[in-house]
PDB file of C-alpha atoms in Angstrom:
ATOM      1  CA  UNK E   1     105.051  96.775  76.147  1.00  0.00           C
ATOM      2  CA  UNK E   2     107.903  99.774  75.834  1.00  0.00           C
ATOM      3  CA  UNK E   3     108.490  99.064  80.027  1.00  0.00           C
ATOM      4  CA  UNK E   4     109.359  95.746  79.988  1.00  0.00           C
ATOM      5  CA  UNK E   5     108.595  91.811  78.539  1.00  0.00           C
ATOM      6  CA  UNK E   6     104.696  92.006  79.544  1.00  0.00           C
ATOM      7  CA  UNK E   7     104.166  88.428  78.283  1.00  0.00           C
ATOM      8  CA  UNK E   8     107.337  87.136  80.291  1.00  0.00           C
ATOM      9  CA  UNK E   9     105.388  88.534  83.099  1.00  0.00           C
ATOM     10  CA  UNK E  10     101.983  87.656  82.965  1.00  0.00           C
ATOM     11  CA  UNK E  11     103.954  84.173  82.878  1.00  0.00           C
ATOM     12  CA  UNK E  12     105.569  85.247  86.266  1.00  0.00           C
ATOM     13  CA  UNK E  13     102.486  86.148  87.674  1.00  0.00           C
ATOM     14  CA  UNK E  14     100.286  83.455  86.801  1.00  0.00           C
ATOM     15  CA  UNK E  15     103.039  81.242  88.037  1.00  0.00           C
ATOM     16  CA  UNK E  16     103.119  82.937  91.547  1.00  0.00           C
ATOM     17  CA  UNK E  17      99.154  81.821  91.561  1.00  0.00           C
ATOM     18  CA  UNK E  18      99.799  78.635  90.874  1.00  0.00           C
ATOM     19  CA  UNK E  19     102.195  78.454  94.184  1.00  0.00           C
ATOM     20  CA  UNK E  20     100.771  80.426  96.482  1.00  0.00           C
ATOM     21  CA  UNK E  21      97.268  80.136  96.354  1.00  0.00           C
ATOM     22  CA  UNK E  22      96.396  77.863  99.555  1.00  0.00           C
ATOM     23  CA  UNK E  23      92.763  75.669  99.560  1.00  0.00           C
ATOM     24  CA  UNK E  24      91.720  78.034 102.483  1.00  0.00           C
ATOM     25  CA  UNK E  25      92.120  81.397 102.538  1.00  0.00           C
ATOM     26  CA  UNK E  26      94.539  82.525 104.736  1.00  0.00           C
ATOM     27  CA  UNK E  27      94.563  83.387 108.558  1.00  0.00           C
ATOM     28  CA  UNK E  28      95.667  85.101 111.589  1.00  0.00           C
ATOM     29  CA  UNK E  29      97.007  83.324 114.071  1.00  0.00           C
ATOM     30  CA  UNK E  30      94.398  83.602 116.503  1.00  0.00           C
ATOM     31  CA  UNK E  31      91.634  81.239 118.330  1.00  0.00           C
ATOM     32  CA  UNK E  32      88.566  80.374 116.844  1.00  0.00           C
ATOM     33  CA  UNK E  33      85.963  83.448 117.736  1.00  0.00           C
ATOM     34  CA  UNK E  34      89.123  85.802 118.517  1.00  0.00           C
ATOM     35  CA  UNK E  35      87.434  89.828 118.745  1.00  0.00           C
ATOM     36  CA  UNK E  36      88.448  92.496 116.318  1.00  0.00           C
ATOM     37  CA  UNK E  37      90.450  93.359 119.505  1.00  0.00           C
ATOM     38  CA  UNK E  38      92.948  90.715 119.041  1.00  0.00           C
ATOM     39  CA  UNK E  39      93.369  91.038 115.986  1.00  0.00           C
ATOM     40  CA  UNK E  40      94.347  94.716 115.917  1.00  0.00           C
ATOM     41  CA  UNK E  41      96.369  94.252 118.899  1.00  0.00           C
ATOM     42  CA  UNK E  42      98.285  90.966 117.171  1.00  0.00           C
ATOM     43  CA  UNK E  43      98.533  93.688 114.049  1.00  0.00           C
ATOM     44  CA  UNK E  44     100.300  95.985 116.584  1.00  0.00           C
ATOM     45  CA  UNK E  45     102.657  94.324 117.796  1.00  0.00           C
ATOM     46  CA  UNK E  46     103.820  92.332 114.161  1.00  0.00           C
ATOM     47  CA  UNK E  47     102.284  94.587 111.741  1.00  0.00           C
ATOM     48  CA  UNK E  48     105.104  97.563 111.266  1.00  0.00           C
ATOM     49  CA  UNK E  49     107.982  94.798 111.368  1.00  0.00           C
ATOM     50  CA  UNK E  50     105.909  92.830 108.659  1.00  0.00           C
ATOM     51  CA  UNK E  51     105.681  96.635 106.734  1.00  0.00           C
ATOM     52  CA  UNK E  52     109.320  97.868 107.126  1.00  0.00           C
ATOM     53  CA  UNK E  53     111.113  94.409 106.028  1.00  0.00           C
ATOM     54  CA  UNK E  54     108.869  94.411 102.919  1.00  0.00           C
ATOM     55  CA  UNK E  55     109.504  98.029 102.304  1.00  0.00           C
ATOM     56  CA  UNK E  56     113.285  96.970 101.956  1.00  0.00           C
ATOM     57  CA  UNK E  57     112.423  94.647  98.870  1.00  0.00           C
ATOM     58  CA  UNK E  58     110.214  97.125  97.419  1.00  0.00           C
ATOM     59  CA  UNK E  59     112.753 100.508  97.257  1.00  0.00           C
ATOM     60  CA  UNK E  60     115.846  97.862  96.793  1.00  0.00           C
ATOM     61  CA  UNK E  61     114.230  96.701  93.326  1.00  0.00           C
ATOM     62  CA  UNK E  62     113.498 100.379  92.823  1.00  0.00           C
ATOM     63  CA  UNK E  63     109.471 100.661  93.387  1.00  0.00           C
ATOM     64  CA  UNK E  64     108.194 103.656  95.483  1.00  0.00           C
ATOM     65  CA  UNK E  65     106.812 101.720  98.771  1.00  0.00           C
ATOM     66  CA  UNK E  66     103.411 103.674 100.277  1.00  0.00           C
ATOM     67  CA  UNK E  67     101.852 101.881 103.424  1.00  0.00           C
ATOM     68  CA  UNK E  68      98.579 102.618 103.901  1.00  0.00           C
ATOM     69  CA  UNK E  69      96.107 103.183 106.522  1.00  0.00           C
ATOM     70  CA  UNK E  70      94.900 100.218 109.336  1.00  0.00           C
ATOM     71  CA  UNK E  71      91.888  98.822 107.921  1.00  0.00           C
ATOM     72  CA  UNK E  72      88.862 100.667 110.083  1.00  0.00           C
ATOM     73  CA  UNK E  73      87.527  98.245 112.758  1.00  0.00           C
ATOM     74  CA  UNK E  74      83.817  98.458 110.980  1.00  0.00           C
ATOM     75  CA  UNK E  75      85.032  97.642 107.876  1.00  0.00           C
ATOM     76  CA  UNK E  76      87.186  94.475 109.606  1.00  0.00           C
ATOM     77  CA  UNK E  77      84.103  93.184 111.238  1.00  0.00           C
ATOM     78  CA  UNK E  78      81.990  93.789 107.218  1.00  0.00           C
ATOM     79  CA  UNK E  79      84.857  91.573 105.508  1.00  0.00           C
ATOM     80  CA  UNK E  80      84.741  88.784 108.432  1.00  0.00           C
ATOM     81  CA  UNK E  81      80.826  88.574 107.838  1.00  0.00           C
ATOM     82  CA  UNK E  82      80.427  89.236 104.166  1.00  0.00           C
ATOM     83  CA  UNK E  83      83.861  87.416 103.205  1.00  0.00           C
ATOM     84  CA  UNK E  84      84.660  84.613 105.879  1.00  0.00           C
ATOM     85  CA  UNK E  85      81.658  83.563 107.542  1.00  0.00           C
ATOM     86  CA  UNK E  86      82.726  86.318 110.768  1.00  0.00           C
ATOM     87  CA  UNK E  87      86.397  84.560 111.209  1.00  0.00           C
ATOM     88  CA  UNK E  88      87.596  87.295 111.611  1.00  0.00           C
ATOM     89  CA  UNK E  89      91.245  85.883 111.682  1.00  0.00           C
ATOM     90  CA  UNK E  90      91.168  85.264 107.987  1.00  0.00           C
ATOM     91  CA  UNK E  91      90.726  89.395 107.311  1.00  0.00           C
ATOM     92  CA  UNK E  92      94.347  89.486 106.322  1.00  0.00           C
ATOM     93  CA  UNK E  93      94.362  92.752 104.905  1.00  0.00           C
ATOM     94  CA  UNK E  94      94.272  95.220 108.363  1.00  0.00           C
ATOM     95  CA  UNK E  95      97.949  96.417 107.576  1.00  0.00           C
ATOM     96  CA  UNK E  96      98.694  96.739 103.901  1.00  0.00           C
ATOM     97  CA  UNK E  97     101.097  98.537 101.272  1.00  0.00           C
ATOM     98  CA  UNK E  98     101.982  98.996  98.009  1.00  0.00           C
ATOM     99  CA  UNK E  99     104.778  98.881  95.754  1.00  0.00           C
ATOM    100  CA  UNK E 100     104.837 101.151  92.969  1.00  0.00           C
ATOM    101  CA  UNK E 101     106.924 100.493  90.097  1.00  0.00           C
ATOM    102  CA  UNK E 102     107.596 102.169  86.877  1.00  0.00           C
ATOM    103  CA  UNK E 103     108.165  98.937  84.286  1.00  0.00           C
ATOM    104  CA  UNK E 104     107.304  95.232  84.493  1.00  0.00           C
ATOM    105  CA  UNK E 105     110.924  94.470  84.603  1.00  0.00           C
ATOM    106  CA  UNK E 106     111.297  96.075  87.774  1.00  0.00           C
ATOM    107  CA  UNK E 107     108.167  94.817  89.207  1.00  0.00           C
ATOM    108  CA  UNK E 108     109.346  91.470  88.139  1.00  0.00           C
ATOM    109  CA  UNK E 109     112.441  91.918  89.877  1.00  0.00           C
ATOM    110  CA  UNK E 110     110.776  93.022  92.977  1.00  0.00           C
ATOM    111  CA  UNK E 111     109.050  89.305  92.591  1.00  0.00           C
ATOM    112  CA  UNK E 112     112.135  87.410  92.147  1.00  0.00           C
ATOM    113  CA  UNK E 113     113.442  89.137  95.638  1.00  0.00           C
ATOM    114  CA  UNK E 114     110.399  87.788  97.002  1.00  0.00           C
ATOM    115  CA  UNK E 115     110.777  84.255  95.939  1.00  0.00           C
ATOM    116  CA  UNK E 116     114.507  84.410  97.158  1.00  0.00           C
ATOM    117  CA  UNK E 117     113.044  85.539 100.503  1.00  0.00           C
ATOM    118  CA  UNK E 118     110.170  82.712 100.957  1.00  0.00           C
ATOM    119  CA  UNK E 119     113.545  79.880  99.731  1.00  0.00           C
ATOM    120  CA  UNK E 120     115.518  81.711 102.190  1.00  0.00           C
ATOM    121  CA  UNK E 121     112.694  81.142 104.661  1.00  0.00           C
ATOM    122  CA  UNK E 122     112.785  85.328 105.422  1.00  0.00           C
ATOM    123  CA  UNK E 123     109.194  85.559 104.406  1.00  0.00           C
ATOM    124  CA  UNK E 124     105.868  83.424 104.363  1.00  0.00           C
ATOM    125  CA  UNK E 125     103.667  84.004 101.593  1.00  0.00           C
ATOM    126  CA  UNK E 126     100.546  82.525 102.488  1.00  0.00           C
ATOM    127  CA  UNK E 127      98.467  83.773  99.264  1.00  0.00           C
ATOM    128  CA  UNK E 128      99.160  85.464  95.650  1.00  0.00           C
ATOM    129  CA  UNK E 129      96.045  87.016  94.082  1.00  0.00           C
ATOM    130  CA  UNK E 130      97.093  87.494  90.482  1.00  0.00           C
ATOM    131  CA  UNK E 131      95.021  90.318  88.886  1.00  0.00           C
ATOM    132  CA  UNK E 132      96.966  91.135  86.476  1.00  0.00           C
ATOM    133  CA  UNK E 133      95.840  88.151  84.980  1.00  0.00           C
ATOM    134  CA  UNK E 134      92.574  88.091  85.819  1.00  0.00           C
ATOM    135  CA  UNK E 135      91.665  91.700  86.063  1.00  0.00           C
ATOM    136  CA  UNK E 136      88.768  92.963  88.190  1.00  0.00           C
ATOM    137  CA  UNK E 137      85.516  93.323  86.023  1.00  0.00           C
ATOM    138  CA  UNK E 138      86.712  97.192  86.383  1.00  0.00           C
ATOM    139  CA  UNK E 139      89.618  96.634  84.486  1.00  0.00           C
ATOM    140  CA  UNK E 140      91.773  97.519  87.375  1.00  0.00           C
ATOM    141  CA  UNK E 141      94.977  95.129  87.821  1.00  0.00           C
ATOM    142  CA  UNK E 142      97.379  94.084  90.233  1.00  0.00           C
ATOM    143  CA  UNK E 143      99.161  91.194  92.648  1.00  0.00           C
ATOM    144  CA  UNK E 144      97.974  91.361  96.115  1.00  0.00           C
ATOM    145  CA  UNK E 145     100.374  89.005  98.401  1.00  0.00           C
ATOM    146  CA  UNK E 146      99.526  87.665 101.755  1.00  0.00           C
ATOM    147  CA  UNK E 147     102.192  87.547 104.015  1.00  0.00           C
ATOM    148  CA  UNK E 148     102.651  86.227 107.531  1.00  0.00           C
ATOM    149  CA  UNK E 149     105.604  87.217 110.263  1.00  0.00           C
ATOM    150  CA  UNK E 150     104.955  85.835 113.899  1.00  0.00           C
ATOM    151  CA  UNK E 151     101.534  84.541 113.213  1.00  0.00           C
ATOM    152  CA  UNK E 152     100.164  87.749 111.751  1.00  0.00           C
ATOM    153  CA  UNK E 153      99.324  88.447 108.256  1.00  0.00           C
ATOM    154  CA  UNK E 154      99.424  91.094 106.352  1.00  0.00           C
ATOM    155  CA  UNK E 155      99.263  92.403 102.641  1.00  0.00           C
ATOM    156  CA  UNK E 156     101.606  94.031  99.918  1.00  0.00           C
ATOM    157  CA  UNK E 157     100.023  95.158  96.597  1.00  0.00           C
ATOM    158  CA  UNK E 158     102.451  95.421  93.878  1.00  0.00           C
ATOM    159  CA  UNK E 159     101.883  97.257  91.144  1.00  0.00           C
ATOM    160  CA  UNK E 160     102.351  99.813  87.673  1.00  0.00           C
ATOM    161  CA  UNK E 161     102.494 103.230  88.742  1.00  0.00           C
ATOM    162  CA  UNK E 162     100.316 103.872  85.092  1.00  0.00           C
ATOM    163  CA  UNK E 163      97.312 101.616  86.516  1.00  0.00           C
ATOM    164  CA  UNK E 164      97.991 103.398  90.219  1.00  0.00           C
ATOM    165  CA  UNK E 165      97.399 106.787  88.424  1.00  0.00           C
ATOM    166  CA  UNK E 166      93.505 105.107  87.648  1.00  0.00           C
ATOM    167  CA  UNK E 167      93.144 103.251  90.795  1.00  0.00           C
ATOM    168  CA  UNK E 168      90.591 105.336  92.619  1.00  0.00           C
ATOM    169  CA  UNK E 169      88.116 105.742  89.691  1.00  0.00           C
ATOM    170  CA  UNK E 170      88.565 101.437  89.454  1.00  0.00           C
ATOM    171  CA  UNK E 171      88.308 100.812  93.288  1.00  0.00           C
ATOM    172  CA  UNK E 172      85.318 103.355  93.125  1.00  0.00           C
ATOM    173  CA  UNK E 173      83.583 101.289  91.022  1.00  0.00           C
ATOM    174  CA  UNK E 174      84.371  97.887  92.502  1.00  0.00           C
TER     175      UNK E 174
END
């Protein structure tokens, strides 16, 4: 509560739900019964452009931006079957980052770039997972965003460096 208005933003972030969560989940563009193959190769070619812009909003609002790895082509094909009945065009999560921030002022300001992006028609957020929320049965919390450039989708975590510092005892578990 010291870092920032938490009700004011579990407001925010339940209100970025509400808008951006679609009655499908989202997807690649990409055929119907498109390989893992396409997919990483439509992630090559968008996937760092997607990465870098959102990087920008992340270090201007003053968050620490880490990308992290290409998902791992087994664990693509597991998500597709487990997750998506094997479309694998709706595994939107094969390039990822995260923005770190130290209050939920800051975090909320990194939002409020966002939205000015998507009216500005910069960015297309596709999906908004709010788990801050609705937590994980771990505990663990965050807002995982879904966002498409060219046809290719990609994700941004945002989050509290103090539940980052946790994260891999939480993600352990789930």
């Amino acid at each position: 509560q010291e870092n920032g208005d938490v009700d004011a933003f579990l407001t925010l972030s339940a209100a970025l739900a509400a808008d951006f969560t679609p009655a499908e989940p989202p997807r690649c563009a990409l055929p119907e019964g498109s390989s893992i193959d396409a997919l990483i190769e439509l992630a090559s070619r968008h996937g760092r452009l997607l990465l870098e812009s959102l990087a920008h909003i992340v270090q201007a609002t003053g968050g620490e931006y880490t990308r992290g790895p290409r998902k791992a082509q087994h664990r693509i094909q597991q998500k597709a079957k487990s997750d998506y009945n094997d479309d694998l065009a709706r595994v939107v999560d094969v390039e990822r980052a995260t923005g770190i921030f130290d209050s939920a002022d800051d975090l909320s300001e990194a939002i409020s770039v966002l939205r000015g992006n998507v009216r500005r028609k910069r960015i297309l957020i596709r999906r908004c997972k709010d788990h801050f929320g609705h937590p994980f049965d771990t505990g663990y919390r965050d807002l995982q965003f879904n966002i498409e450039l060219d046809g290719f989708v990609g994700e941004l975590q945002l989050n509290l460096r103090r539940i980052t510092e946790v994260k891999a005892k939480a993600h352990a578990a789930y």
